[in-house]
mmCIF file of C-alpha atoms in Angstrom:
data_model
loop_
_atom_site.group_PDB
_atom_site.id
_atom_site.type_symbol
_atom_site.label_atom_id
_atom_site.label_comp_id
_atom_site.label_asym_id
_atom_site.label_seq_id
_atom_site.Cartn_x
_atom_site.Cartn_y
_atom_site.Cartn_z
ATOM 1 C CA MET A 1 7.726 -16.711 -21.598
ATOM 2 C CA THR A 2 8.954 -13.405 -20.179
ATOM 3 C CA THR A 3 12.283 -12.354 -21.647
ATOM 4 C CA LEU A 4 15.020 -10.224 -20.149
ATOM 5 C CA SER A 5 14.579 -6.508 -20.670
ATOM 6 C CA MET A 6 17.166 -4.857 -22.920
ATOM 7 C CA LYS A 7 17.398 -2.052 -20.345
ATOM 8 C CA THR A 8 18.751 -4.323 -17.641
ATOM 9 C CA GLU A 9 22.469 -4.899 -17.455
ATOM 10 C CA PHE A 10 22.866 -7.869 -15.185
ATOM 11 C CA HIS A 11 26.140 -9.714 -14.887
ATOM 12 C CA PRO A 12 26.214 -12.323 -17.706
ATOM 13 C CA GLU A 13 26.130 -15.284 -15.320
ATOM 14 C CA LEU A 14 23.157 -13.815 -13.480
ATOM 15 C CA GLU A 15 21.366 -13.107 -16.747
ATOM 16 C CA ASP A 16 21.706 -16.768 -17.708
ATOM 17 C CA TYR A 17 20.437 -17.818 -14.281
ATOM 18 C CA LEU A 18 17.374 -15.595 -14.610
ATOM 19 C CA GLN A 19 16.301 -17.293 -17.828
ATOM 20 C CA HIS A 20 15.804 -20.492 -15.803
ATOM 21 C CA VAL A 21 14.120 -18.637 -12.946
ATOM 22 C CA LEU A 22 11.522 -17.188 -15.317
ATOM 23 C CA LYS A 23 10.732 -20.634 -16.708
ATOM 24 C CA ASP A 24 10.191 -22.058 -13.223
ATOM 25 C CA ILE A 25 7.726 -19.438 -11.969
ATOM 26 C CA GLU A 26 4.818 -21.534 -13.245
ATOM 27 C CA GLN A 27 5.834 -24.366 -10.906
ATOM 28 C CA ILE A 28 4.844 -22.451 -7.744
ATOM 29 C CA SER A 29 1.963 -24.191 -5.974
ATOM 30 C CA ASN A 30 -1.415 -22.475 -5.629
ATOM 31 C CA GLU A 31 -1.115 -22.624 -1.833
ATOM 32 C CA ARG A 32 2.207 -20.814 -1.947
ATOM 33 C CA LYS A 33 0.850 -18.270 -4.411
ATOM 34 C CA GLU A 34 -1.777 -17.206 -1.870
ATOM 35 C CA LEU A 35 0.986 -16.041 0.478
ATOM 36 C CA LEU A 36 2.971 -14.450 -2.322
ATOM 37 C CA ASN A 37 -0.076 -12.627 -3.684
ATOM 38 C CA GLU A 38 -0.476 -10.882 -0.324
ATOM 39 C CA PHE A 39 3.094 -9.647 -0.737
ATOM 40 C CA THR A 40 2.360 -8.467 -4.275
ATOM 41 C CA GLU A 41 -0.735 -6.567 -3.153
ATOM 42 C CA TYR A 42 1.262 -4.697 -0.521
ATOM 43 C CA ILE A 43 3.856 -3.586 -3.074
ATOM 44 C CA ARG A 44 1.227 -2.642 -5.644
ATOM 45 C CA ALA A 45 -0.690 -0.512 -3.139
ATOM 46 C CA LYS A 46 2.468 1.348 -2.111
ATOM 47 C CA LYS A 47 3.419 1.885 -5.750
ATOM 48 C CA GLU A 48 -0.013 3.243 -6.664
ATOM 49 C CA ALA A 49 0.144 5.604 -3.684
ATOM 50 C CA GLY A 50 3.521 6.886 -4.883
ATOM 51 C CA GLU A 51 5.211 5.825 -1.656
ATOM 52 C CA GLU A 52 8.589 4.249 -1.015
ATOM 53 C CA ILE A 53 8.425 0.459 -0.850
ATOM 54 C CA LYS A 54 10.571 -0.718 2.049
ATOM 55 C CA LEU A 55 10.927 -4.470 2.515
ATOM 56 C CA ASN A 56 12.726 -5.917 5.529
ATOM 57 C CA PHE A 57 13.436 -9.667 5.339
ATOM 58 C CA ILE A 58 13.701 -11.055 8.857
ATOM 59 C CA CYS A 59 15.190 -14.353 10.027
ATOM 60 C CA THR A 60 16.676 -15.521 13.324
ATOM 61 C CA HIS A 61 20.372 -14.878 12.628
ATOM 62 C CA ASN A 62 20.245 -12.748 9.467
ATOM 63 C CA SER A 63 22.797 -15.082 7.915
ATOM 64 C CA ARG A 64 21.156 -17.032 5.083
ATOM 65 C CA ARG A 65 17.508 -16.829 3.981
ATOM 66 C CA SER A 66 16.928 -13.186 4.908
ATOM 67 C CA HIS A 67 19.954 -12.052 2.901
ATOM 68 C CA MET A 68 18.824 -14.152 -0.068
ATOM 69 C CA GLY A 69 15.402 -12.535 0.139
ATOM 70 C CA GLN A 70 16.872 -9.044 0.311
ATOM 71 C CA LEU A 71 19.062 -9.609 -2.746
ATOM 72 C CA TRP A 72 16.529 -11.380 -4.936
ATOM 73 C CA ALA A 73 13.724 -8.923 -4.160
ATOM 74 C CA GLN A 74 15.948 -6.032 -5.239
ATOM 75 C CA VAL A 75 16.960 -7.805 -8.449
ATOM 76 C CA ALA A 76 13.353 -8.695 -9.269
ATOM 77 C CA ALA A 77 12.217 -5.101 -8.692
ATOM 78 C CA ASN A 78 15.014 -3.907 -10.978
ATOM 79 C CA PHE A 79 14.081 -6.457 -13.627
ATOM 80 C CA TYR A 80 10.427 -5.367 -13.697
ATOM 81 C CA GLU A 81 11.462 -1.696 -13.436
ATOM 82 C CA ILE A 82 9.534 -1.052 -10.221
ATOM 83 C CA ASP A 83 10.809 2.208 -8.794
ATOM 84 C CA ASN A 84 11.292 3.158 -5.149
ATOM 85 C CA VAL A 85 11.861 -0.397 -3.905
ATOM 86 C CA PHE A 86 14.380 -0.611 -1.077
ATOM 87 C CA THR A 87 15.217 -3.984 0.440
ATOM 88 C CA PHE A 88 16.732 -4.722 3.833
ATOM 89 C CA SER A 89 17.325 -7.673 6.125
ATOM 90 C CA GLY A 90 17.768 -8.339 9.822
ATOM 91 C CA GLY A 91 17.450 -10.937 12.544
ATOM 92 C CA THR A 92 16.354 -11.401 16.112
ATOM 93 C CA GLU A 93 20.111 -11.496 16.783
ATOM 94 C CA ALA A 94 23.257 -10.747 14.763
ATOM 95 C CA THR A 95 25.814 -13.367 13.692
ATOM 96 C CA ALA A 96 27.417 -13.123 10.219
ATOM 97 C CA PHE A 97 26.480 -13.512 6.561
ATOM 98 C CA ASN A 98 27.103 -17.244 6.160
ATOM 99 C CA PRO A 99 29.877 -18.269 3.698
ATOM 100 C CA ASN A 100 27.742 -21.080 2.265
ATOM 101 C CA ALA A 101 24.937 -18.641 1.508
ATOM 102 C CA ILE A 102 27.431 -16.252 -0.067
ATOM 103 C CA ALA A 103 28.795 -19.078 -2.239
ATOM 104 C CA ALA A 104 25.268 -19.911 -3.424
ATOM 105 C CA MET A 105 24.639 -16.290 -4.392
ATOM 106 C CA GLU A 106 27.939 -16.213 -6.276
ATOM 107 C CA ARG A 107 27.039 -19.397 -8.146
ATOM 108 C CA SER A 108 23.803 -17.731 -9.262
ATOM 109 C CA GLY A 109 25.713 -14.784 -10.731
ATOM 110 C CA PHE A 110 26.061 -12.156 -8.010
ATOM 111 C CA ARG A 111 29.501 -10.695 -7.444
ATOM 112 C CA VAL A 112 30.549 -10.435 -3.819
ATOM 113 C CA ILE A 113 33.514 -8.569 -2.330
ATOM 114 C CA LYS A 114 34.408 -9.104 1.314
ATOM 115 C CA GLY A 115 35.013 -5.880 3.190
ATOM 116 C CA ILE A 116 36.112 -4.905 6.648
ATOM 117 C CA GLY A 117 35.531 -6.948 9.778
ATOM 118 C CA ASP A 118 36.388 -10.444 10.990
ATOM 119 C CA GLN A 119 33.531 -11.705 13.131
ATOM 120 C CA ASN A 120 30.783 -10.035 11.078
ATOM 121 C CA PRO A 121 32.313 -8.732 7.820
ATOM 122 C CA ARG A 122 30.536 -6.316 5.518
ATOM 123 C CA TYR A 123 30.171 -7.532 1.952
ATOM 124 C CA GLU A 124 29.641 -5.478 -1.181
ATOM 125 C CA VAL A 125 27.279 -7.279 -3.533
ATOM 126 C CA SER A 126 26.473 -6.297 -7.117
ATOM 127 C CA TYR A 127 24.106 -7.771 -9.684
ATOM 128 C CA GLY A 128 25.104 -5.713 -12.739
ATOM 129 C CA LYS A 129 27.751 -3.442 -14.176
ATOM 130 C CA LYS A 130 25.851 -0.285 -13.247
ATOM 131 C CA SER A 131 23.899 -1.604 -10.278
ATOM 132 C CA PRO A 132 24.492 0.096 -6.931
ATOM 133 C CA LYS A 133 26.622 -1.898 -4.520
ATOM 134 C CA MET A 134 24.514 -3.463 -1.800
ATOM 135 C CA VAL A 135 26.284 -3.686 1.563
ATOM 136 C CA LEU A 136 25.268 -6.808 3.457
ATOM 137 C CA PHE A 137 26.144 -7.910 6.969
ATOM 138 C CA SER A 138 24.321 -9.565 9.838
ATOM 139 C CA LYS A 139 22.319 -7.254 12.069
ATOM 140 C CA LYS A 140 19.193 -7.107 14.205
ATOM 141 C CA TYR A 141 16.034 -6.217 12.341
ATOM 142 C CA ASP A 142 15.824 -2.854 14.132
ATOM 143 C CA ASP A 143 19.414 -1.857 13.345
ATOM 144 C CA PRO A 144 19.746 1.860 12.439
ATOM 145 C CA VAL A 145 20.486 0.995 8.781
ATOM 146 C CA ASN A 146 17.040 -0.612 8.484
ATOM 147 C CA PRO A 147 13.726 1.278 8.254
ATOM 148 C CA SER A 148 11.982 2.048 11.534
ATOM 149 C CA THR A 149 8.518 2.848 10.140
ATOM 150 C CA ASP A 150 6.298 2.204 7.126
ATOM 151 C CA PHE A 151 7.849 -1.080 5.985
ATOM 152 C CA ALA A 152 6.789 -4.663 5.393
ATOM 153 C CA ALA A 153 8.335 -7.327 7.632
ATOM 154 C CA ILE A 154 8.808 -10.502 5.609
ATOM 155 C CA MET A 155 9.360 -13.312 8.117
ATOM 156 C CA THR A 156 11.527 -15.860 6.321
ATOM 157 C CA CYS A 157 11.700 -18.421 9.133
ATOM 158 C CA SER A 158 9.177 -19.729 11.642
ATOM 159 C CA GLU A 159 11.568 -19.232 14.569
ATOM 160 C CA ALA A 160 11.871 -15.494 13.953
ATOM 161 C CA ASP A 161 8.130 -15.318 13.345
ATOM 162 C CA ASP A 162 7.501 -16.893 16.758
ATOM 163 C CA GLU A 163 10.145 -14.850 18.576
ATOM 164 C CA CYS A 164 8.909 -11.537 17.151
ATOM 165 C CA PRO A 165 5.171 -11.387 17.849
ATOM 166 C CA ILE A 166 5.479 -7.647 17.191
ATOM 167 C CA VAL A 167 7.923 -6.064 14.754
ATOM 168 C CA ARG A 168 8.052 -2.443 15.799
ATOM 169 C CA GLY A 169 7.338 0.007 13.002
ATOM 170 C CA ALA A 170 6.094 -2.563 10.495
ATOM 171 C CA GLU A 171 2.861 -1.651 8.739
ATOM 172 C CA LYS A 172 2.586 -5.114 7.197
ATOM 173 C CA ARG A 173 3.800 -8.523 8.361
ATOM 174 C CA ILE A 174 4.082 -11.353 5.846
ATOM 175 C CA PRO A 175 4.960 -14.904 6.994
ATOM 176 C CA LEU A 176 6.989 -16.361 4.138
ATOM 177 C CA HIS A 177 8.865 -19.247 5.711
ATOM 178 C CA TYR A 178 11.683 -21.152 3.999
ATOM 179 C CA GLU A 179 13.456 -24.310 5.107
ATOM 180 C CA ASP A 180 16.914 -23.611 6.512
ATOM 181 C CA PRO A 181 19.800 -25.000 4.414
ATOM 182 C CA LYS A 182 21.921 -24.832 7.578
ATOM 183 C CA ALA A 183 20.764 -28.378 8.355
ATOM 184 C CA PHE A 184 23.047 -29.592 5.554
ATOM 185 C CA ASP A 185 26.192 -27.711 6.566
ATOM 186 C CA GLY A 186 29.217 -30.008 6.376
ATOM 187 C CA THR A 187 27.366 -32.722 4.436
ATOM 188 C CA PRO A 188 27.723 -33.875 0.797
ATOM 189 C CA LEU A 189 24.407 -32.112 0.077
ATOM 190 C CA GLU A 190 25.542 -28.733 1.373
ATOM 191 C CA ALA A 191 25.924 -26.904 -1.957
ATOM 192 C CA VAL A 192 22.855 -28.588 -3.452
ATOM 193 C CA LYS A 193 20.570 -27.510 -0.612
ATOM 194 C CA TYR A 194 21.878 -23.953 -0.529
ATOM 195 C CA ASP A 195 21.367 -23.716 -4.287
ATOM 196 C CA GLU A 196 17.836 -25.087 -3.922
ATOM 197 C CA ARG A 197 16.919 -22.457 -1.354
ATOM 198 C CA CYS A 198 18.562 -19.694 -3.377
ATOM 199 C CA ARG A 199 16.600 -20.726 -6.463
ATOM 200 C CA GLN A 200 13.292 -21.034 -4.605
ATOM 201 C CA ILE A 201 13.605 -17.554 -3.155
ATOM 202 C CA ALA A 202 14.605 -16.145 -6.546
ATOM 203 C CA ILE A 203 11.603 -17.726 -8.255
ATOM 204 C CA GLU A 204 9.185 -16.481 -5.611
ATOM 205 C CA MET A 205 10.541 -12.935 -5.570
ATOM 206 C CA PHE A 206 10.183 -12.783 -9.345
ATOM 207 C CA TYR A 207 6.626 -14.064 -9.067
ATOM 208 C CA VAL A 208 5.845 -11.365 -6.492
ATOM 209 C CA MET A 209 7.263 -8.527 -8.562
ATOM 210 C CA SER A 210 5.787 -9.808 -11.818
ATOM 211 C CA GLY A 211 2.311 -9.209 -10.402
ATOM 212 C CA VAL A 212 2.966 -5.592 -9.509
#
């Protein structure tokens, strides 16, 4: 089993969470691996060419799955010491980073600080003592803070995939759909389903980066 690198300095709770993530990588189905391997090949090719690796996770509202993808891809790249990986997220429309998704990320070990704004606050997210703060908020995929050229568009929901037949500036488009935990908002299964989606995305991002 892969063990945590001594060079990484993740928050203790996140480090514990990652031990379970690494164990569960082998449970990914072969069908799912085919999609993920395409993602790995894109990153590997960019790395070998010495180019920046820009990954934009796109969902309809940029409120749940796309933010989870952005965070976990950055952590996985850090874990495997893959340089020049920059992760982003966006939607076909802007809403807000959902509180239930934030709570799931906090339960996995991320530390989140709410910043300015009421309708669409900006959050500072960290995954280690010395990790750079990641600023997350809901935005359209072509927002000025996101890359406009030479990036991979990772489509995390089928709705966004259908609504964006063309993602301007993307050199690679990867359909990597996840079920929306929003369906369980306000139900007894709310936290369970958000945690399930958080864990699935974590496992798959680690699988992707482990192959680079």
